[in-house]
Coordinates of C-alpha atoms in Angstrom, one line a residue:
Chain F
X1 CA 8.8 22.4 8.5
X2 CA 10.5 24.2 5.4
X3 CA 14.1 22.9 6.9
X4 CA 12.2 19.2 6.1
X5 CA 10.7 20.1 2.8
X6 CA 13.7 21.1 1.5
X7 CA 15.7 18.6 2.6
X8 CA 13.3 15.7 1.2
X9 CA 13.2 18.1 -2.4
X10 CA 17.3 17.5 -2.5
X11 CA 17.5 13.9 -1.3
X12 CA 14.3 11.9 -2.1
X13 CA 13.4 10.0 -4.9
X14 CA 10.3 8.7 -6.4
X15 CA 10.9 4.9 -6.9
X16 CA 7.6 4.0 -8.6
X17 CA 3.5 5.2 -8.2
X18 CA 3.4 5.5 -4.5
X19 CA 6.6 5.3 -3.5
X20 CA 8.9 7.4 -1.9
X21 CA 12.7 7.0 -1.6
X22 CA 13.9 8.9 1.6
X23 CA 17.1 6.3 2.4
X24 CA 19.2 9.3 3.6
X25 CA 17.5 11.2 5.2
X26 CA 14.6 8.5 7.4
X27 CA 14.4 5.1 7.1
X28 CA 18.5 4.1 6.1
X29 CA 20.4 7.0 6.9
X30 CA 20.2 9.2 9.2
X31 CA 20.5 13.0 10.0
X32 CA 20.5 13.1 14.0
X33 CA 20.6 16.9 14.2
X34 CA 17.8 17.6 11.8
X35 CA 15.9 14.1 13.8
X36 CA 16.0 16.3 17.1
X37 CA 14.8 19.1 15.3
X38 CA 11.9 16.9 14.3
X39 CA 11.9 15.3 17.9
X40 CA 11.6 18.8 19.2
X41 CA 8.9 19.6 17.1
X42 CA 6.6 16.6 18.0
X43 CA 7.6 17.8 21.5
X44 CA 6.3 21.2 20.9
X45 CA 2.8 19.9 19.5
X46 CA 2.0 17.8 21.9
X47 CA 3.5 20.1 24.7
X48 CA -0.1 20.4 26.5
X49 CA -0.6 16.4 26.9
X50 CA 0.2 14.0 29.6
X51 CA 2.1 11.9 28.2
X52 CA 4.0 8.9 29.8
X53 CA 5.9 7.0 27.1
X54 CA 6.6 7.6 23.4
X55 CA 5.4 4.6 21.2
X56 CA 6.5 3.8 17.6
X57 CA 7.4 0.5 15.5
X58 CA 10.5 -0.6 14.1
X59 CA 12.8 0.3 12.5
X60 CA 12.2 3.9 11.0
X61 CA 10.5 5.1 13.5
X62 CA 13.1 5.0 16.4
X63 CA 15.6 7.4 15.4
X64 CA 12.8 10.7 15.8
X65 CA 10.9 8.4 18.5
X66 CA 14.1 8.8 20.6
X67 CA 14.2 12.1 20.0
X68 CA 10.6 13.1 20.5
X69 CA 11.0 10.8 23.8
X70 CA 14.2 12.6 25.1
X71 CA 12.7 16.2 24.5
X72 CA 9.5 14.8 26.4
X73 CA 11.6 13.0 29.5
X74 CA 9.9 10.3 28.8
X75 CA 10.7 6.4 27.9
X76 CA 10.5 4.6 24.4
X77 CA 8.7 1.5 23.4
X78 CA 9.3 0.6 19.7
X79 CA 6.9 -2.1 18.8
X80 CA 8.7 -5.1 17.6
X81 CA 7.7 -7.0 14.0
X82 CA 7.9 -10.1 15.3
X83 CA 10.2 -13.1 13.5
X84 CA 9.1 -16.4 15.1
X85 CA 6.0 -18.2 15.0
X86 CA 5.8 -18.9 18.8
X87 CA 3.1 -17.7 21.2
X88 CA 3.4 -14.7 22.9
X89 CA 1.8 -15.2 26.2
X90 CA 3.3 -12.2 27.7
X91 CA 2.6 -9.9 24.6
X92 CA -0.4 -7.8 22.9
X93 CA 0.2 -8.8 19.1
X94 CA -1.7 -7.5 15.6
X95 CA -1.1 -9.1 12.8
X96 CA -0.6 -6.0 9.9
X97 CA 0.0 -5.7 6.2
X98 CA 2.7 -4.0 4.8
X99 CA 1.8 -1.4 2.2
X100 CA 5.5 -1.1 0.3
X101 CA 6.2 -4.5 1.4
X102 CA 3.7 -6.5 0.0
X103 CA 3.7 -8.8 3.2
X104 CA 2.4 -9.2 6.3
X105 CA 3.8 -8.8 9.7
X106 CA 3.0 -9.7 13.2
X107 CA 3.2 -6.5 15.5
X108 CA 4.5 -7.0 18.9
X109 CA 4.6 -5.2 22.5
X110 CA 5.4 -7.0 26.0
X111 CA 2.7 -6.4 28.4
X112 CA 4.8 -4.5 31.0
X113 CA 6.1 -2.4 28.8
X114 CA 2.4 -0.5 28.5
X115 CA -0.7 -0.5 30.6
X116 CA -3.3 1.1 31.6
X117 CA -1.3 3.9 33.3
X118 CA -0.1 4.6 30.3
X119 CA -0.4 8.1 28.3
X120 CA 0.9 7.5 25.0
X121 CA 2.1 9.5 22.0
X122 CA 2.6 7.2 18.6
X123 CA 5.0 8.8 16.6
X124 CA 6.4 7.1 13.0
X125 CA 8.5 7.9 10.1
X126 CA 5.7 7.5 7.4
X127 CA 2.1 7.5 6.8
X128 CA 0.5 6.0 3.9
X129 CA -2.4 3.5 4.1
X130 CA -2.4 3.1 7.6
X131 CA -2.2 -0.5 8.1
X132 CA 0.6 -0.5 10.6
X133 CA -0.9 2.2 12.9
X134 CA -4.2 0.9 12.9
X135 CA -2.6 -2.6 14.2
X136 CA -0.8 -0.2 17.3
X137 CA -3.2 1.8 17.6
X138 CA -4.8 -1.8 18.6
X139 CA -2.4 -2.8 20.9
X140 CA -2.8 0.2 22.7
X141 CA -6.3 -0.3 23.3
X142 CA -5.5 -3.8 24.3
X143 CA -3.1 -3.1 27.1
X144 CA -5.8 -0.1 28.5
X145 CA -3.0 2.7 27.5
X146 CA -4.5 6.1 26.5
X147 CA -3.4 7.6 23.0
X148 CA -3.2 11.2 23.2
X149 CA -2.0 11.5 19.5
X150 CA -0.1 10.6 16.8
X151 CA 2.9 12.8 14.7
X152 CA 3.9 11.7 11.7
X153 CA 7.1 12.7 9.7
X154 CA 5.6 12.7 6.3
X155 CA 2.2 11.9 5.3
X156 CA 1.3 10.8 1.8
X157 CA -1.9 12.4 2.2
X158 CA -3.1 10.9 -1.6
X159 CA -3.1 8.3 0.9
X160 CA -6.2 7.1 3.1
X161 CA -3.9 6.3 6.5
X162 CA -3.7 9.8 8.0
X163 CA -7.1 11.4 7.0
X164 CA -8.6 7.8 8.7
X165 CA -6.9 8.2 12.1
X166 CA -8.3 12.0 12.0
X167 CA -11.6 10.8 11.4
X168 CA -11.1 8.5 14.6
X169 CA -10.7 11.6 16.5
X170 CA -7.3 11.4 17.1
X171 CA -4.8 14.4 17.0
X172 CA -2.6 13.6 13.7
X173 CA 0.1 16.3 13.5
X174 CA 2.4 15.5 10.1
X175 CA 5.4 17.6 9.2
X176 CA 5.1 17.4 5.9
X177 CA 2.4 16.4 3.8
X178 CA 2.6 15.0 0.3
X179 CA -0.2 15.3 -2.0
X180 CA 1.0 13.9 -5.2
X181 CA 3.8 11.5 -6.7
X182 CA 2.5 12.0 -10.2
X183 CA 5.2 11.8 -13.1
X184 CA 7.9 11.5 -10.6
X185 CA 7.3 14.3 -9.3
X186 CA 7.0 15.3 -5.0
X187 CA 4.0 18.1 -5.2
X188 CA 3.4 18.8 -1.0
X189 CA 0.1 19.8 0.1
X190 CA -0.8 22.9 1.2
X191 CA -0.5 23.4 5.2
Chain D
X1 CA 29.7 2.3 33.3
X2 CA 28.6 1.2 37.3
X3 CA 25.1 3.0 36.3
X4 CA 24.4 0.9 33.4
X5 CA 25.4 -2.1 35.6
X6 CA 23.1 -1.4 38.3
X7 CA 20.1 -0.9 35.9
X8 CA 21.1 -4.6 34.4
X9 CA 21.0 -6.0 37.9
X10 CA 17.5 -4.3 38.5
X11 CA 16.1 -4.7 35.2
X12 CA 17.4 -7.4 33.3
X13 CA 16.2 -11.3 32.9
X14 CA 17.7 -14.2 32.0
X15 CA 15.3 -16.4 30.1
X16 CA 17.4 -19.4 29.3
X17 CA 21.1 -20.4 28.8
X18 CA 23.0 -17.7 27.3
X19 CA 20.2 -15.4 26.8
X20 CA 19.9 -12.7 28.7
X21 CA 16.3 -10.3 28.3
X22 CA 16.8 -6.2 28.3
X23 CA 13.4 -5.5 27.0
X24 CA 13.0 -2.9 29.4
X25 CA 16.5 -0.8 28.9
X26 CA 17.8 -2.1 25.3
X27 CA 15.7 -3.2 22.6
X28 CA 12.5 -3.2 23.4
X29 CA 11.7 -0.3 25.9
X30 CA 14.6 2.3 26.0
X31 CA 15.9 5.0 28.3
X32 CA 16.7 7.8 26.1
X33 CA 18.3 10.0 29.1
X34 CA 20.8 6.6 29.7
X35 CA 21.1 5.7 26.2
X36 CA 22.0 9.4 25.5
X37 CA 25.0 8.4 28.3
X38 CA 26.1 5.6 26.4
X39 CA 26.4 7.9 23.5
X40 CA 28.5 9.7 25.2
X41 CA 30.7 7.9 26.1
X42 CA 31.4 5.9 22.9
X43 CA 32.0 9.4 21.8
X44 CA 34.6 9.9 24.9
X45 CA 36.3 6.9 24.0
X46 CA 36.6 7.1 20.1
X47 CA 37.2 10.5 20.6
X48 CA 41.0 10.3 18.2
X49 CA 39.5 8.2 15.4
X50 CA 38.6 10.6 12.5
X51 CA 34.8 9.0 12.3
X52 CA 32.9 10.3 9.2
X53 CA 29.4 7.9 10.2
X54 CA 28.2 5.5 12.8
X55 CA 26.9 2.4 11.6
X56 CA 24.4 0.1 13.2
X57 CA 22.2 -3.4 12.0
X58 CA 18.7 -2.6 12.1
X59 CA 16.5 -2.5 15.4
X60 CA 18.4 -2.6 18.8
X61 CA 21.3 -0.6 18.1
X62 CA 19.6 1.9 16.6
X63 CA 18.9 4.4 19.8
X64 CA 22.5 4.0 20.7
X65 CA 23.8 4.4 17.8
X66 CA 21.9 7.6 17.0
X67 CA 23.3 8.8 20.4
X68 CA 26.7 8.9 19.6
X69 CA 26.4 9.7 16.1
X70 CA 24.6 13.0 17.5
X71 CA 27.5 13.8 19.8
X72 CA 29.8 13.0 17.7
X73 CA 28.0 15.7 14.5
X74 CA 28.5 13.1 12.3
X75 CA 25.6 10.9 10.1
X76 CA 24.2 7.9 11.2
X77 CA 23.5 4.5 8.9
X78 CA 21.5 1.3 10.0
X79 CA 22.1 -1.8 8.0
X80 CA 18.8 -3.1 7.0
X81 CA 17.4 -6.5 7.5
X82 CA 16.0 -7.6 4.1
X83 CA 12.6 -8.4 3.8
X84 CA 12.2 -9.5 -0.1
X85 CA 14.1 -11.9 -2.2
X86 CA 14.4 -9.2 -5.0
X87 CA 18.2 -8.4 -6.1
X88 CA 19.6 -5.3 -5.2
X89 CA 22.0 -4.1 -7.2
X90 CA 22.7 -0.7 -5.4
X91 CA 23.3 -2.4 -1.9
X92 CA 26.0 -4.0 -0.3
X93 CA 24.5 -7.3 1.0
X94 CA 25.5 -10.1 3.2
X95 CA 23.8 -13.4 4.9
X96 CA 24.4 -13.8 8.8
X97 CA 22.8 -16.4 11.1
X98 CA 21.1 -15.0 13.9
X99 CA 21.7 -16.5 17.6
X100 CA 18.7 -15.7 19.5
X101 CA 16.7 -15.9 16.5
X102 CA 17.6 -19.3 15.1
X103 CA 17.4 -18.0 11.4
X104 CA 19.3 -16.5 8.6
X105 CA 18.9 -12.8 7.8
X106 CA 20.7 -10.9 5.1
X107 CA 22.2 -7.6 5.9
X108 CA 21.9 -4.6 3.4
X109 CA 23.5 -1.4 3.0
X110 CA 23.4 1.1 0.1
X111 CA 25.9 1.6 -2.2
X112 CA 25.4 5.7 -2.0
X113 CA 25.4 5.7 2.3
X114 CA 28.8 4.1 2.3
X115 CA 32.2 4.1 0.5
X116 CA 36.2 4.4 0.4
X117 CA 35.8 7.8 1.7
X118 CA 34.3 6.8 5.3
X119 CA 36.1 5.8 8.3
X120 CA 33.0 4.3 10.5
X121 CA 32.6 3.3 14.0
X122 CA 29.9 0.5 13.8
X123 CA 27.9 0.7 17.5
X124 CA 25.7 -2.0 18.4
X125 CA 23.9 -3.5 21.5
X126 CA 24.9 -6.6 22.4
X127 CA 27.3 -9.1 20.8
X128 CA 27.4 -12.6 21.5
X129 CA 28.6 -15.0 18.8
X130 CA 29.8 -11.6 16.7
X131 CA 27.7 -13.5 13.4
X132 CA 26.3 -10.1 12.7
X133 CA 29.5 -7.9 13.5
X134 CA 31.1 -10.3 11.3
X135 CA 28.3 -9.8 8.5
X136 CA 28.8 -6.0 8.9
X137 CA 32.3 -6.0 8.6
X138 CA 32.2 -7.7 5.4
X139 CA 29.6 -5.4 4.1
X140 CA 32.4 -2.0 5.3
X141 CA 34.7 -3.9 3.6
X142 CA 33.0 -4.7 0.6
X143 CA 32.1 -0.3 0.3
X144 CA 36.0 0.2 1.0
X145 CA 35.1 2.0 3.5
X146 CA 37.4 2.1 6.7
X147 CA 36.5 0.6 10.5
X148 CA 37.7 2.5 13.1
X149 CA 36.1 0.7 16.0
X150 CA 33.6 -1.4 17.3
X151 CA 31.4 -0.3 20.4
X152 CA 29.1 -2.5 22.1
X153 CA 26.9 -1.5 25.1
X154 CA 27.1 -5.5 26.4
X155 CA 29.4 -8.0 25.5
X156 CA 28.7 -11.6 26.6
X157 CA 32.2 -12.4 27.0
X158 CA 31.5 -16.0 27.9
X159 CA 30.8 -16.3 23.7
X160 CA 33.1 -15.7 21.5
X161 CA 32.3 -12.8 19.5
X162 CA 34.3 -10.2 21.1
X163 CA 37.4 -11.7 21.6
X164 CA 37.0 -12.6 18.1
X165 CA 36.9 -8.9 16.8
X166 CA 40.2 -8.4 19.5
X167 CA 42.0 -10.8 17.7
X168 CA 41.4 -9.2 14.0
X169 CA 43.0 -6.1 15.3
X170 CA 39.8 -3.5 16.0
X171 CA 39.4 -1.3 19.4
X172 CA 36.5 -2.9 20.7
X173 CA 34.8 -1.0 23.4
X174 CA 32.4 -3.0 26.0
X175 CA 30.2 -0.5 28.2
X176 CA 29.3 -3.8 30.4
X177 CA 30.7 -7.2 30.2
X178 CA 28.9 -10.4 31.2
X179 CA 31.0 -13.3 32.2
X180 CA 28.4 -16.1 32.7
X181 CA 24.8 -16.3 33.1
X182 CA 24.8 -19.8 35.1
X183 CA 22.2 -20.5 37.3
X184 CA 19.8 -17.5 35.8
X185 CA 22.5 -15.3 37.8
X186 CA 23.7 -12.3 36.2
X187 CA 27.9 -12.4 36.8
X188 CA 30.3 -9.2 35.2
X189 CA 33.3 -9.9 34.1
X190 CA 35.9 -7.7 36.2
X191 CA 37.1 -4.7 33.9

């Protein structure tokens, strides 16, 4: 994805060791032709699989979730970070950490939302530790869904997150991989 | 919008007074071929304002408002919740109460997505008591930005919100009104 690459070059900034900045491009504002070119890229990947519903969390996530999902045909479930201490009877809940955060947040899915008829593909804004797919990729298990993979917009692969999920056997397709935020600078892995 | 109607009247719950559930349609699970209608026809009926970006709060109006930001070609900006008690110098902020919630949030926008040279149409999903409209509108104010129209997919029109908007002088477009939810029944308000 050059079109991405050089569009995260112009507009992203490194905020401190780790951190990204990509507020208008992914996760504040928004580009919705360049998100259905990413949308129609997840599509293309993951052309050969069954899939029944597009997963991801909120809020980043939705903007290419929706388009991955419309390319596909198929619904969207964006996981909710849930706000109240209440039980959820009619929910699967993980409690996750937040990696940029600092905090920790309850992830949230109503049961008939996702079941075991389900063929799922998890798509999200941002990879870097993993914490928040990991708690999903939970919920998915819980409610008997099947994941057939996971795209990722940008994958801080200095990061353990995406290289874990791979290791699970999963199909990890990342549009652009990062390698390196030293000295402020964005150094992108080779594909 | 008789389709989006009909899938209330299959899909939608009330859970208690004034609170109607769309987790299947709205902002939990979303139709992206519907919501992609929707988008539309904002679009269709802000078609003479000179709109620069769409502007939405941060989780349900997000599809939507990416909808009609993509047919309308124009950039799309979700006000974030805020998470941390850290200033923020670079952001536009503002505190709302939430009425389903039961708690306070503060809304945040960044200085750089917003300013005196915008004229935004802020989208959104439902609107009951208008708190976070009004939280918004502040914020669009605050950038010096201009407001050139209000579109909601669902307006409780029982609750004041709306009417409220009306009254300051905005175009407020409704997609479905609700009149009452009394009884757990479901009742429109004629058009």
């Amino acid at each position: 994805m050059d079109m991405l690459k050089q569009r995260i070059r112009e507009e992203a900034t490194v905020v401190s060791a780790g951190v990204l900045k990509l507020d208008s491009l992914l996760n504040h504002g928004v580009d919705p032709v360049l998100t259905m070119e990413l949308g129609k890229e997840f599509a293309r990947r993951f052309a050969e699989r069954p899939i029944t519903k597009v997963i991801t969390i909120e809020s980043s996530g939705i903007p290419v979730a929706f388009a991955t999902a419309l390319t596909l045909g198929v619904p969207l479930v964006f996981a909710r970070r849930k706000k109240t201490l209440l039980n959820e009877p009619d929910a699967y809940c993980e409690r996750v950490p937040s990696f940029t955060k600092g905090i920790v947040t309850d992830l949230l899915v109503s049961r008939h939302l996702l079941g075991p008829e389900d063929s799922v593909l998890f798509i999200d804004d941002i990879i870097a530790n993993g914490d928040a797919a990991r708690g999903l990729l939970k919920i998915i298990e819980q409610s008997g869904a099947r994941l057939e993979g996971i795209g990722i917009v940008l994958e801080k692969s200095f990061q353990a997150g995406g290289k874990a999920l791979r290791e699970l056997g999963f199909q990890v397709e990342s549009l652009v991989k990062i390698a390196s935020l030293e000295g402020n600078e964005i150094t992108f892995a080779e594909d």
